[in-house]
XYZ file of C-alpha atoms in Angstrom:
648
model
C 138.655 73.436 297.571
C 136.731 73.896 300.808
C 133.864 76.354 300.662
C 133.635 75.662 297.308
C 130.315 74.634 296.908
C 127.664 77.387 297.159
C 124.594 74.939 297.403
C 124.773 74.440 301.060
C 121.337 73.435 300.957
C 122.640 69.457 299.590
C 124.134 68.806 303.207
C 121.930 70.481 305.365
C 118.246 69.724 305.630
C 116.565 73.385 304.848
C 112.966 73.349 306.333
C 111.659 77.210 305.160
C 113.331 80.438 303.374
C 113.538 83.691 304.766
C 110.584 85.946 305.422
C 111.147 88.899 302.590
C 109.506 92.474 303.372
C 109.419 95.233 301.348
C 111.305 97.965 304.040
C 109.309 100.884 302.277
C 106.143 99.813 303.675
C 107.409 98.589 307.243
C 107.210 100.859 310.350
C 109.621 100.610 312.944
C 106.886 99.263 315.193
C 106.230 96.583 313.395
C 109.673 95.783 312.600
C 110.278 95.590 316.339
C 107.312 93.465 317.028
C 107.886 91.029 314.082
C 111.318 90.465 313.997
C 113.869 92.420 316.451
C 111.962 91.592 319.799
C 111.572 88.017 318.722
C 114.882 87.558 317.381
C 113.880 86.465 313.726
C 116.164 86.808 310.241
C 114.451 88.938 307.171
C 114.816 90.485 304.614
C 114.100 93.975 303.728
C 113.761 95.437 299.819
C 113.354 99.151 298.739
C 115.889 101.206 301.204
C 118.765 101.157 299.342
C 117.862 103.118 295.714
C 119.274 106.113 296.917
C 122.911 105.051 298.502
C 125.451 106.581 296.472
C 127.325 103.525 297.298
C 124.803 101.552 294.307
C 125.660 104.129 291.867
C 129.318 104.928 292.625
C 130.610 101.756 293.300
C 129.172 99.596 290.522
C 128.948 99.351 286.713
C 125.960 98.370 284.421
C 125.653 94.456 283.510
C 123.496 92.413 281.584
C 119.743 91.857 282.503
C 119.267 94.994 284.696
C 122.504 93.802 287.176
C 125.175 95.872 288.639
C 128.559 94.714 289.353
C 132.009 96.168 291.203
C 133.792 98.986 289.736
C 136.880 98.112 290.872
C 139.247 100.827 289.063
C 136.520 103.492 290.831
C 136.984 101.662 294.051
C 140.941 101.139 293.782
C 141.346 105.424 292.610
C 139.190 106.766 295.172
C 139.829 104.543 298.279
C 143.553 103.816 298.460
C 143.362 102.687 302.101
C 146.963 101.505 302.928
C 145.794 97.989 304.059
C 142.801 95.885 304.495
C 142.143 93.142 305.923
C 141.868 90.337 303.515
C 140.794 86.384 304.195
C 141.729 83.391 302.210
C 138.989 81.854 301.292
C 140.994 78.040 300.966
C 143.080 77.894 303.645
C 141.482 77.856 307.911
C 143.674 78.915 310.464
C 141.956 77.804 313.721
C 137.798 78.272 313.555
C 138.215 80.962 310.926
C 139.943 81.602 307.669
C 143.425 82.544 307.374
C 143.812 86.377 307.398
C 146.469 88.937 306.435
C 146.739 92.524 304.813
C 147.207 94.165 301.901
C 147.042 97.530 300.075
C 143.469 97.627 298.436
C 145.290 98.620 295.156
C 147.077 95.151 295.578
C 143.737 93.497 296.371
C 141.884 94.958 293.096
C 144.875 94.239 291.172
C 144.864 90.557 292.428
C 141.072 90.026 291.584
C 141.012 91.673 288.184
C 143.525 88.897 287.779
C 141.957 86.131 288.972
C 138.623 87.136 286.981
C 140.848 87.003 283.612
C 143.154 83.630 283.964
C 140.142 81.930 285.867
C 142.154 81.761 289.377
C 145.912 80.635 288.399
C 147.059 80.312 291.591
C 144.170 78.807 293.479
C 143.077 81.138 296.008
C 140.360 82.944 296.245
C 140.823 86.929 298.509
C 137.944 88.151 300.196
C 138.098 91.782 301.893
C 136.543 91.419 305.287
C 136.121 94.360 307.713
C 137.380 97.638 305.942
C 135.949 100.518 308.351
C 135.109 102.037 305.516
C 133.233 105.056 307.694
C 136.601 105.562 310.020
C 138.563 105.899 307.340
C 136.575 108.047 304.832
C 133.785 110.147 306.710
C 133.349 112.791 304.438
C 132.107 110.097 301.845
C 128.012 109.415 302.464
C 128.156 105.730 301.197
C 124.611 105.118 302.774
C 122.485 105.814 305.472
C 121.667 103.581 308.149
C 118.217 102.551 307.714
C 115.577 103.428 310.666
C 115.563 99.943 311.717
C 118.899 99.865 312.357
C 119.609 103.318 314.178
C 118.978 101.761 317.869
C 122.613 100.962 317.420
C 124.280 100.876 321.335
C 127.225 100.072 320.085
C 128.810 102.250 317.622
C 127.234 105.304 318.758
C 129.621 103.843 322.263
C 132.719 103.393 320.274
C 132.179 106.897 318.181
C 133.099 108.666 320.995
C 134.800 106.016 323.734
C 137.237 103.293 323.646
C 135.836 100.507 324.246
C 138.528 99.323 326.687
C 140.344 101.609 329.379
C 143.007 99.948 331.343
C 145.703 100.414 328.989
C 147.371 96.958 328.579
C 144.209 95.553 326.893
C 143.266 98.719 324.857
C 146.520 98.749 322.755
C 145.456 95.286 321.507
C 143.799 95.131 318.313
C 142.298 92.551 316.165
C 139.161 91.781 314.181
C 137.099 91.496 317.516
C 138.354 94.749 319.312
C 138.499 97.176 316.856
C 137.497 101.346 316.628
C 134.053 100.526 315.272
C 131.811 97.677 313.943
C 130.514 98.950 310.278
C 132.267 97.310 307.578
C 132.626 97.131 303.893
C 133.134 93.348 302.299
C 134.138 93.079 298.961
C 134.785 89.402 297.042
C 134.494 87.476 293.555
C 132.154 84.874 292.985
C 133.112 81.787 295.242
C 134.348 83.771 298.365
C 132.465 82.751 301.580
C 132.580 82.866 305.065
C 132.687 80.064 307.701
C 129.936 79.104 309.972
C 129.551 81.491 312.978
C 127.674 83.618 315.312
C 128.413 86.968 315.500
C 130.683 88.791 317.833
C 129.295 89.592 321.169
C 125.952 87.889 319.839
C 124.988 90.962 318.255
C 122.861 91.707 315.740
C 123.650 92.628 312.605
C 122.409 93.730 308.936
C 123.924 93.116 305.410
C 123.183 94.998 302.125
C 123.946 93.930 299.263
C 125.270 96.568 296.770
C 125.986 94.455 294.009
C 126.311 91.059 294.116
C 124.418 88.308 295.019
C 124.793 86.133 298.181
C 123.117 82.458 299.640
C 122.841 82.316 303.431
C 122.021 79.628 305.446
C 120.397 80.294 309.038
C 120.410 78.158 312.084
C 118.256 79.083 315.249
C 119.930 79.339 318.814
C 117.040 76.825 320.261
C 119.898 74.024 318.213
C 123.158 75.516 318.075
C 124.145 73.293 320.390
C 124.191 70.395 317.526
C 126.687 72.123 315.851
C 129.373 71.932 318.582
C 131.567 68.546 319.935
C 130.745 66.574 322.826
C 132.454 69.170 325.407
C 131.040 72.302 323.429
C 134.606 73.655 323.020
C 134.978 73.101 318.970
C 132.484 74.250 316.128
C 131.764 72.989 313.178
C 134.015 75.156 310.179
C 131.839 74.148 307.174
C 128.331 72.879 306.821
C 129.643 72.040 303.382
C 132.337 69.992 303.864
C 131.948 66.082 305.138
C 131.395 66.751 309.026
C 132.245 64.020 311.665
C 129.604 62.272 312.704
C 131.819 61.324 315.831
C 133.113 64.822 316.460
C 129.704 66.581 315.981
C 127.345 63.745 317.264
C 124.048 65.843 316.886
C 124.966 67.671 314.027
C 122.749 65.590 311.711
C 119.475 67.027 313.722
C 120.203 71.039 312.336
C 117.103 72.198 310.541
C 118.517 75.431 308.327
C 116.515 78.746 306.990
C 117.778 79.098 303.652
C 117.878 82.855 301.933
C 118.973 84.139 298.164
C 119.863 87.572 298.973
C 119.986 89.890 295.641
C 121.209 92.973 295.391
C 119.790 95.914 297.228
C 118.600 94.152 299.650
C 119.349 94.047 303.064
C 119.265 91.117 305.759
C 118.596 91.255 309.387
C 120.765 88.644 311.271
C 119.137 88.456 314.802
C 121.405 87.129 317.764
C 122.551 83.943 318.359
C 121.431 82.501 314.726
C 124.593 80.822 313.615
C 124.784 81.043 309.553
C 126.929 80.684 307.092
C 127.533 82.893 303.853
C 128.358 82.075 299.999
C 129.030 85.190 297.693
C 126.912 83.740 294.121
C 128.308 86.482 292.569
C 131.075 89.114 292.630
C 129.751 91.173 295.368
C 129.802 93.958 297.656
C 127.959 94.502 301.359
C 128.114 96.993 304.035
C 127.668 95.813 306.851
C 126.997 96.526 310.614
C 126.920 94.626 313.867
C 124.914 96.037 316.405
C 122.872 95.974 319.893
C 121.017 97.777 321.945
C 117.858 97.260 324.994
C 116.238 94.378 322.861
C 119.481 92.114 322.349
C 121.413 93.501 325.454
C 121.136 90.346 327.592
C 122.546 88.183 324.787
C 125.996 90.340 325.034
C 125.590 89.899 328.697
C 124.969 85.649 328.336
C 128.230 85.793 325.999
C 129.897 87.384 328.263
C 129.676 85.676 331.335
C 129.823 81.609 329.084
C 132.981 83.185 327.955
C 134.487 84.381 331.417
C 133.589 80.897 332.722
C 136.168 79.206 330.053
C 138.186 81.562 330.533
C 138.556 81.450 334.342
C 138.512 77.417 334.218
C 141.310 77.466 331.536
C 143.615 79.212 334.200
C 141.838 78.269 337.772
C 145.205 76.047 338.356
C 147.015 79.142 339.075
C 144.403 80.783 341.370
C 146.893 80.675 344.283
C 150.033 81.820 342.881
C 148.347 84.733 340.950
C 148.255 88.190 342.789
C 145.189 89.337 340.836
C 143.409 86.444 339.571
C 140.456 88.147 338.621
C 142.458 91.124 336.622
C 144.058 87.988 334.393
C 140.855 86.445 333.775
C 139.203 90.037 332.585
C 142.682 91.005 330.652
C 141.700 87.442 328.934
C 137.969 87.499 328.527
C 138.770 91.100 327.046
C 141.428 89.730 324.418
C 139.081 86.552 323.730
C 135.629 88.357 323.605
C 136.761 91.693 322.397
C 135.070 93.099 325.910
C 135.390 92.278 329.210
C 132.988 92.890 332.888
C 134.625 96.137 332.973
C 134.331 97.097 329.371
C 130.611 96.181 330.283
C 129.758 97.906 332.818
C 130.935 101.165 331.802
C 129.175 101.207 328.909
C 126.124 99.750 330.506
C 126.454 102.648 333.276
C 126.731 105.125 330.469
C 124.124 103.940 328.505
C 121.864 104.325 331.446
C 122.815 108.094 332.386
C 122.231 108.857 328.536
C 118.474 107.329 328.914
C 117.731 109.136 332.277
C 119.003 112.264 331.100
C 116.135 111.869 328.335
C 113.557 110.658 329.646
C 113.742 113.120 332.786
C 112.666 115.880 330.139
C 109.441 113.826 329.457
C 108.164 115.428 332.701
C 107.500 118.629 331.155
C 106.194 118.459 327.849
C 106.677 122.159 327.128
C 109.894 122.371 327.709
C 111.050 119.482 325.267
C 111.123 119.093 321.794
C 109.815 116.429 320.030
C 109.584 114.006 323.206
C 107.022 111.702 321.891
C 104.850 108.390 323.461
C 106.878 105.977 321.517
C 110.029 107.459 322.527
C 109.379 107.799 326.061
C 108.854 104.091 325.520
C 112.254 103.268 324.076
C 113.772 104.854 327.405
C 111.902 103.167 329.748
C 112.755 99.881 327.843
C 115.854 100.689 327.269
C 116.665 101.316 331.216
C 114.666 98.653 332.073
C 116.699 96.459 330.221
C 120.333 97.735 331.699
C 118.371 97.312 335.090
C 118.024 93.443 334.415
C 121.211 92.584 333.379
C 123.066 94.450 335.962
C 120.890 92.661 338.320
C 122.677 89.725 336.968
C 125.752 90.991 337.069
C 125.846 91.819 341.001
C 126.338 88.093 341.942
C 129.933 87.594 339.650
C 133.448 87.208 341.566
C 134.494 89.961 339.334
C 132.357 92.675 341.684
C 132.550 91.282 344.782
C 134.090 93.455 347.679
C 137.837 92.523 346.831
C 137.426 92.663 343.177
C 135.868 95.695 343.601
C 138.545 97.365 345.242
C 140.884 96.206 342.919
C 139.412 97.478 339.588
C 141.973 100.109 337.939
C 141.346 103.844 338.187
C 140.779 104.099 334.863
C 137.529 101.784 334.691
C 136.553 103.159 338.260
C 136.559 106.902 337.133
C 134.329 105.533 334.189
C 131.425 104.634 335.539
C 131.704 106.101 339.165
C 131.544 109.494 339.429
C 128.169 110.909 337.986
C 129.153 114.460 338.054
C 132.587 113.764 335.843
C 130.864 111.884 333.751
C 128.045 114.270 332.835
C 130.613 116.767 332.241
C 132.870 114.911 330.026
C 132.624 116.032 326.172
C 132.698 111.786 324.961
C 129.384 111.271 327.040
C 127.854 114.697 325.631
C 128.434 113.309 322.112
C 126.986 110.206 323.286
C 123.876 111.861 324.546
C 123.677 113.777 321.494
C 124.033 110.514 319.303
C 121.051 108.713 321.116
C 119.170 111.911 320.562
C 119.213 111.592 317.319
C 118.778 108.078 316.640
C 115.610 108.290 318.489
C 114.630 111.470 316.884
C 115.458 109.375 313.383
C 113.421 106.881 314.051
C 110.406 108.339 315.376
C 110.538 111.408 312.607
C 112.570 110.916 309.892
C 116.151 111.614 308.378
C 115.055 115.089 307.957
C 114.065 116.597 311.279
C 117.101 114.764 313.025
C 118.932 117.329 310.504
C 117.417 120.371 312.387
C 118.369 119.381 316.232
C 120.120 121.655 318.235
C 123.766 121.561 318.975
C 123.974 120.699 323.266
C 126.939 122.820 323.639
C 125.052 125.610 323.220
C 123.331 125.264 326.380
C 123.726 124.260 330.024
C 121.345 121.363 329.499
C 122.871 117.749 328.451
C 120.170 116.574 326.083
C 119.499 117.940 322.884
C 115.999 117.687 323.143
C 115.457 120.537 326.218
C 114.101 123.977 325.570
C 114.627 124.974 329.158
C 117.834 127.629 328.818
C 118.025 126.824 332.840
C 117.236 123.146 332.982
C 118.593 121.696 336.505
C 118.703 117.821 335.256
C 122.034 117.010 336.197
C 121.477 118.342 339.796
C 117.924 116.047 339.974
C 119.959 113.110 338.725
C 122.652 113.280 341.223
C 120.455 114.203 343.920
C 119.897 110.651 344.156
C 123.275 109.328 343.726
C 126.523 110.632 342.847
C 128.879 107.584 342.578
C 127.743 103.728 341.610
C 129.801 101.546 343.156
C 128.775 98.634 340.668
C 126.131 96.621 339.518
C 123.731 96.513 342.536
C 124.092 100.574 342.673
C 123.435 101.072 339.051
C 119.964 98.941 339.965
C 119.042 100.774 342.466
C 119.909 104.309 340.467
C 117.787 103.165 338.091
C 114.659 102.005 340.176
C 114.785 105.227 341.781
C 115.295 107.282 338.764
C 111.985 105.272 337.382
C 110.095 105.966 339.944
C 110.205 109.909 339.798
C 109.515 110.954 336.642
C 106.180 112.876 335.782
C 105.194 111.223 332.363
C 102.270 113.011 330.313
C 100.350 110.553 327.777
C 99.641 111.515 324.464
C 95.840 110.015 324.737
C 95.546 112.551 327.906
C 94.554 116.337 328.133
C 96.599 118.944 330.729
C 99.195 117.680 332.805
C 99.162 114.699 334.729
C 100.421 114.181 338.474
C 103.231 111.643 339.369
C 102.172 108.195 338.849
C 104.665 105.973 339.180
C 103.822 102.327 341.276
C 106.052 100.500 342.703
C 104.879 97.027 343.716
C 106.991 94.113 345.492
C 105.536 91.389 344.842
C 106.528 88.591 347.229
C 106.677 85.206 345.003
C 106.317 81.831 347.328
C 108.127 79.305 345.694
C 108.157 76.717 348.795
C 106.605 76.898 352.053
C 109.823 78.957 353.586
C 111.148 80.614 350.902
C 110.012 83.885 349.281
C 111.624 85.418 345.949
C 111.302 89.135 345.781
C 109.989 90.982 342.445
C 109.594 94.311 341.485
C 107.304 95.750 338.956
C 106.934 99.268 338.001
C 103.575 99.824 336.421
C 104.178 103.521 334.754
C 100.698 104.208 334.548
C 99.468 107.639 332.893
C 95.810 108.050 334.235
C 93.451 110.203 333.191
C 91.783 111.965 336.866
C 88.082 111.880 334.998
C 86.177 110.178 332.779
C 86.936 107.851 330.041
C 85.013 109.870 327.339
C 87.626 111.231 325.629
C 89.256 107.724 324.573
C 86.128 107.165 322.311
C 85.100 104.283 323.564
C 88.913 103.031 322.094
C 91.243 101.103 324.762
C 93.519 103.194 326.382
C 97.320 102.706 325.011
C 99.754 102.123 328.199
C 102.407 102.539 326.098
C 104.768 103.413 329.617
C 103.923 100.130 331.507
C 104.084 97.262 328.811
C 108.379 97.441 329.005
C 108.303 97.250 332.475
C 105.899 93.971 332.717
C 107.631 92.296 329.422
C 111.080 93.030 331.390
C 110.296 91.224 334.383
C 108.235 88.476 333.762
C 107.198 88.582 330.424
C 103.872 89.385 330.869
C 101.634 91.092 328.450
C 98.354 92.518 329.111
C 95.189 93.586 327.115
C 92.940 95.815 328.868
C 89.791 97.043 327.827
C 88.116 100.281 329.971
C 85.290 100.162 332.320
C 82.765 102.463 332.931
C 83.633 105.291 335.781
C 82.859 104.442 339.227
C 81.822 106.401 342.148
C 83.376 105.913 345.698
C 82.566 102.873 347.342
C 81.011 101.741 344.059
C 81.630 98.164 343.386
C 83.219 97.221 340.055
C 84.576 93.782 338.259
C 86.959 92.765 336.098
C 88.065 89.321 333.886
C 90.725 87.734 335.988
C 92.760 86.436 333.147
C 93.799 83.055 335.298
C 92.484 80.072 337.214
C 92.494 81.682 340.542
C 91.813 80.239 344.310
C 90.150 81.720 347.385
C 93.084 83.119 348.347
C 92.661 87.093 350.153
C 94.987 89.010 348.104
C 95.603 92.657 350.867
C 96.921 95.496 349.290
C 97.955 98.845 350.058
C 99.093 101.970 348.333
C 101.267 104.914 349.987
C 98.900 106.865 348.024
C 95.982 105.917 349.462
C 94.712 106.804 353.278
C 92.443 104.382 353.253
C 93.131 100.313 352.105
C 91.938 98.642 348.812
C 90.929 95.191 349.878
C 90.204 92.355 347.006
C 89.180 88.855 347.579
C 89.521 86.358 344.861
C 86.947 83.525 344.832
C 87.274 80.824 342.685
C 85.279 81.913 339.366
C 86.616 84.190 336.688
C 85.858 87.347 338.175
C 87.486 89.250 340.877
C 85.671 92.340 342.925
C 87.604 95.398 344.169
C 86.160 98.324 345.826
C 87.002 101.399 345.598
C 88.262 103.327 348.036
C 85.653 106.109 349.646
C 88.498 108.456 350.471
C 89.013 111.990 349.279
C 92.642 111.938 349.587
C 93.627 109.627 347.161
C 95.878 110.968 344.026
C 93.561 108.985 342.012
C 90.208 109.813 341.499
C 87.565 107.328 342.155
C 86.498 108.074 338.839
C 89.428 106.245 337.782
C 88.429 103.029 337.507
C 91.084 101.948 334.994
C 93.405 101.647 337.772
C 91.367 98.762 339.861
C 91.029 96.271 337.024
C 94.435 96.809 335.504
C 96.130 95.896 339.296
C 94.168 92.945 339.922
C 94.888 91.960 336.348
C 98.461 92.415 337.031
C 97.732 90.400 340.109
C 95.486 87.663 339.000
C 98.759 86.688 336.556
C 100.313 85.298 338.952
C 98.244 84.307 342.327
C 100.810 86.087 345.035
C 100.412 87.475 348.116
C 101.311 90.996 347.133
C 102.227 94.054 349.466
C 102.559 97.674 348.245
């Protein structure tokens, strides 16, 4: 039978195992840092003990194991029908799928367990929305690495398509939300894949035990034919050698997964899945600012096929674009449209929140590491809208032909704000962040939004004016190259406070082009926004500890991946001459900047050594003290990265 062999590991040449962490003992942080921002697989132990799900659900069995309780299930779930795959027959690139009642399913599985499988087939319940259907049940709670999640807090209180003939569609790929129970005897299993819209996702086991088998992105291509149009089904079975030519170079992860334990399936890994045991997982797919240009890549590889597959009819086709969205949308589950609203929305959400950081005093529990998840966050929608602005979909004609129904979605700002969907929304990211950076228990006490004029749940302020700042600097976005402008100039007016600082802080937010020469007459055009909380004094009161720029590490990791260590000087007097490392090999080249806060000019040369002078400008004017001499070194660091000619 194919998939019948849960060793995987005999086909496939496994070079490591899964990284295994005990959850308990891991902060978000370093979650982030280790594993979601680099895109790795682990898995975490010690979250799940008190799910009533592991209690509930399961019965006792020998040596300390749990397994299904499939009479509790069948009595206190009687969902109409689920979704159900046969595990020994394909249909296509997956397995073949119909539905059933779930009493029909538990009755057909308590049979198979007794006559050892009669009739050959093996039923595996695949995507129950366990949560849609049964909310007042607490199964579990999303662990705090997981709450960051873009895209069912979206679908929780929007549809995730609007023009009408593509929302009524529904399949396993465009469905209400994406949390899902899976339920399957021993020797149920699931093809080799990727998951939808390259998400990420997480899988805990309940009861059960499962053996997964992880390939990295850097080689999925060796798992697709010559004209990377078919997949391979089944790292199991024999696989063509002349269909799948590079197949033979895979190197695989390998991972045991017992129960209570949950895995983290970054995006892009392909992997397949073998159930060792009878078993049941929830499970989640998932993005969010770290992963959001994978969705994006998707995407736009899948609108390519899709447009090619059709580009015959081009002329005879009154909206050529529309069919090739309507398409995308019923392929991908989400189309530019889809996108982009969401995208747009997610963006108003973040600036609504992080305009409150401004004043300290009149937010609640606005904290360094959150302000740092908006800033990322926006950052991120910046850069993939920036990609987006060049696609036939949102060029001028396109543009104008985009149905009222996605145009009213993401165009008018004021609607928007006062639509009750994007005040749950609001409210949802709220709390995730307020989950993550405090705990299950204070997200319990927030306030209720509708209780004040104020959007965000966080604001004290019974008179807050942030919806009339916002739209003060736009009130419709047009499409991608408006929402990147919105949010560079939503960036570059807010007041942040940092937590290493005393009193309030003045506005001091940089923009710098930097002008990139990549041939003698051609210049490419970067922006970096260094949000840079500076301290108008001394250093004294960091200690003699490094400052934490918590605000300006996003915004130099989302543009050009740079990451920089800096370590304080001593305060500096005006016209006092000061030095810092210069971090690369750097030529004589006169580097002339300016600030628009700054009367005077701040003039470096770089000579051809490792250190680089500045001097400080002998002005009185300046925002920044000349006591500030964090700022010099940590520009011409900035600078010295790359060896531009840079105007501010």
């Amino acid at each position: 039978m194919a998939g019948g062999s849960c060793g995987g590991g005999s086909r496939v040449k496994v070079v490591g195992q899964v990284e295994r962490v005990d959850g308990a003992t891991l902060s978000y942080a370093e979650f982030v840092d280790r594993f979601m921002r680099p895109n790795l697989p682990v898995v975490l132990t010690g979250l799940t003990s008190s799910w009533r799900s592991c209690h509930d659900w399961t019965l006792a069995a020998a040596a300390d194991r749990r397994a299904p309780d499939l009479d509790f299930l069948a009595r206190s779930f009687p969902s109409p029908l689920v979704q159900v795959a046969d595990c020994s027959s394909r249909e296509f690139s997956d397995q073949k799928r119909f539905e059933m009642s779930m009493r029909e399913f538990v009755d057909h599985w308590a049979a198979s367990s007794s006559n050892g499988d009669s009739d050959g087939s093996l039923l595996y319940l695949k995507d129950w929305h366990f949560v849609k259907e049964y909310p007042g049940y607490v199964a579990y709670t999303t662990p705090t690495f997981f709450a960051d999640d873009w895209l069912n807090m979206y679908l929780d209180s929007h549809p995730i398509h609007r023009d009408s003939d593509i929302a009524n569609h529904t399949n396993e790929i465009n469905c209400a939300d994406y949390r899902f129970v899976y339920m399957g005897p021993k020797g149920t299993w699931t093809p080799l894949h990727a998951d939808v819209f390259r998400s990420y996702s997480w899988s805990a086991n309940v009861c059960g035990r499962k053996l997964w088998l992880f390939l990295p992105p850097s080689q999925s291509h060796f798992v697709f034919d010559r004209n990377l149009r078919s997949s391979v089904y089944n790292i199991n079975d024999d696989v063509s050698e002349k269909q799948f030519p590079e197949f033979n170079n895979t190197k695989w992860l390998e991972c045991t997964q017992e129960q209570n334990e949950i895995i983290f399936v970054p995006s892009g890994w392909y992997h397949q899945v073998h159930n060792l045991e009878d078993t049941i997982s929830i499970n989640h797919n998932w993005f969010n600012g770290y992963n959001l240009h994978w969705v994006w890549n998707l995407l736009h590889e899948d609108y390519k096929v899709a447009k090619d597959y059709i580009e015959d009819i081009r002329d005879i086709c009154d909206d050529f674009e529309g069919l090739c969205q309507r398409n995308l949308a019923a392929n991908t589950g989400m189309n530019f449209y889809d996108f982009f609203v969401f995208i747009t929305r997610f963006a108003l959400a973040n600036i609504v929140e992080l305009y409150h950081i401004q004043n300290p005093k009149d937010t609640d529990f606005i904290s360094a590491e959150t302000a740092n998840h908006f800033v990322y966050n926006l950052m991120s929608i910046r850069d993939v809208a920036s990609k987006m602005v060049s696609t036939e979909a949102f060029n001028t004609e396109n543009i104008c032909n985009i149905s009222e129904q996605n145009r009213s979605a993401f165009s008018d700002i004021i609607k928007i704000l006062e639509e009750e969907s994007f005040r749950r929304l609001l409210v949802a990211l709220s709390k995730a962040y307020n989950y993550i950076d405090r705990g299950q228990k204070d997200c319990l006490k927030m306030k209720d939004s509708s209780q004040k004029g104020c959007l965000s749940v966080t604001c004290l302020k019974p008179d807050c004016n942030v919806v009339g700042d916002i739209i003060s600097f736009m009130r419709e976005i047009h499409g991608p190259m408006d929402l990147e402008s919105w949010i560079l100039d939503q960036l570059t007016t807010v007041e942040c406070s940092h937590p290493l600082h005393s009193g309030r802080i003045a506005k001091h937010d940089i923009p710098i082009t930097i002008l990139r020469q990549k041939n003698k007459n051609h210049w490419e055009k970067w922006r970096i926004l260094l949000k840079c909380s500076l301290h108008a004094g001394s250093l004294e009161h960091y200690r003699g500890r490094p400052p934490r720029f918590s605000l300006l590490q996003p915004f130099l990791t989302a543009e050009c991946g740079l990451s920089i260590a800096l370590t304080p000087h001593a305060p500096i007097s005006k016209g006092q001459t000061v030095s810092c490392c210069n971090p690369a090999e750097m030529n004589s080249r006169s580097l002339a900047l300016k600030h628009r806060f700054f009367s005077g000019s701040l003039t470096s040369r770089c000579v051809a050594s490792s250190t680089a002078y500045v001097q400080a400008p002998a002005c009185s004017s300046c925002m920044y003290s000349p006591s500030s001499s964090l700022f010099y070194p940590l520009l011409l660091s900035v600078i010295a990265m790359f060896s531009y000619r840079v105007i501010c």
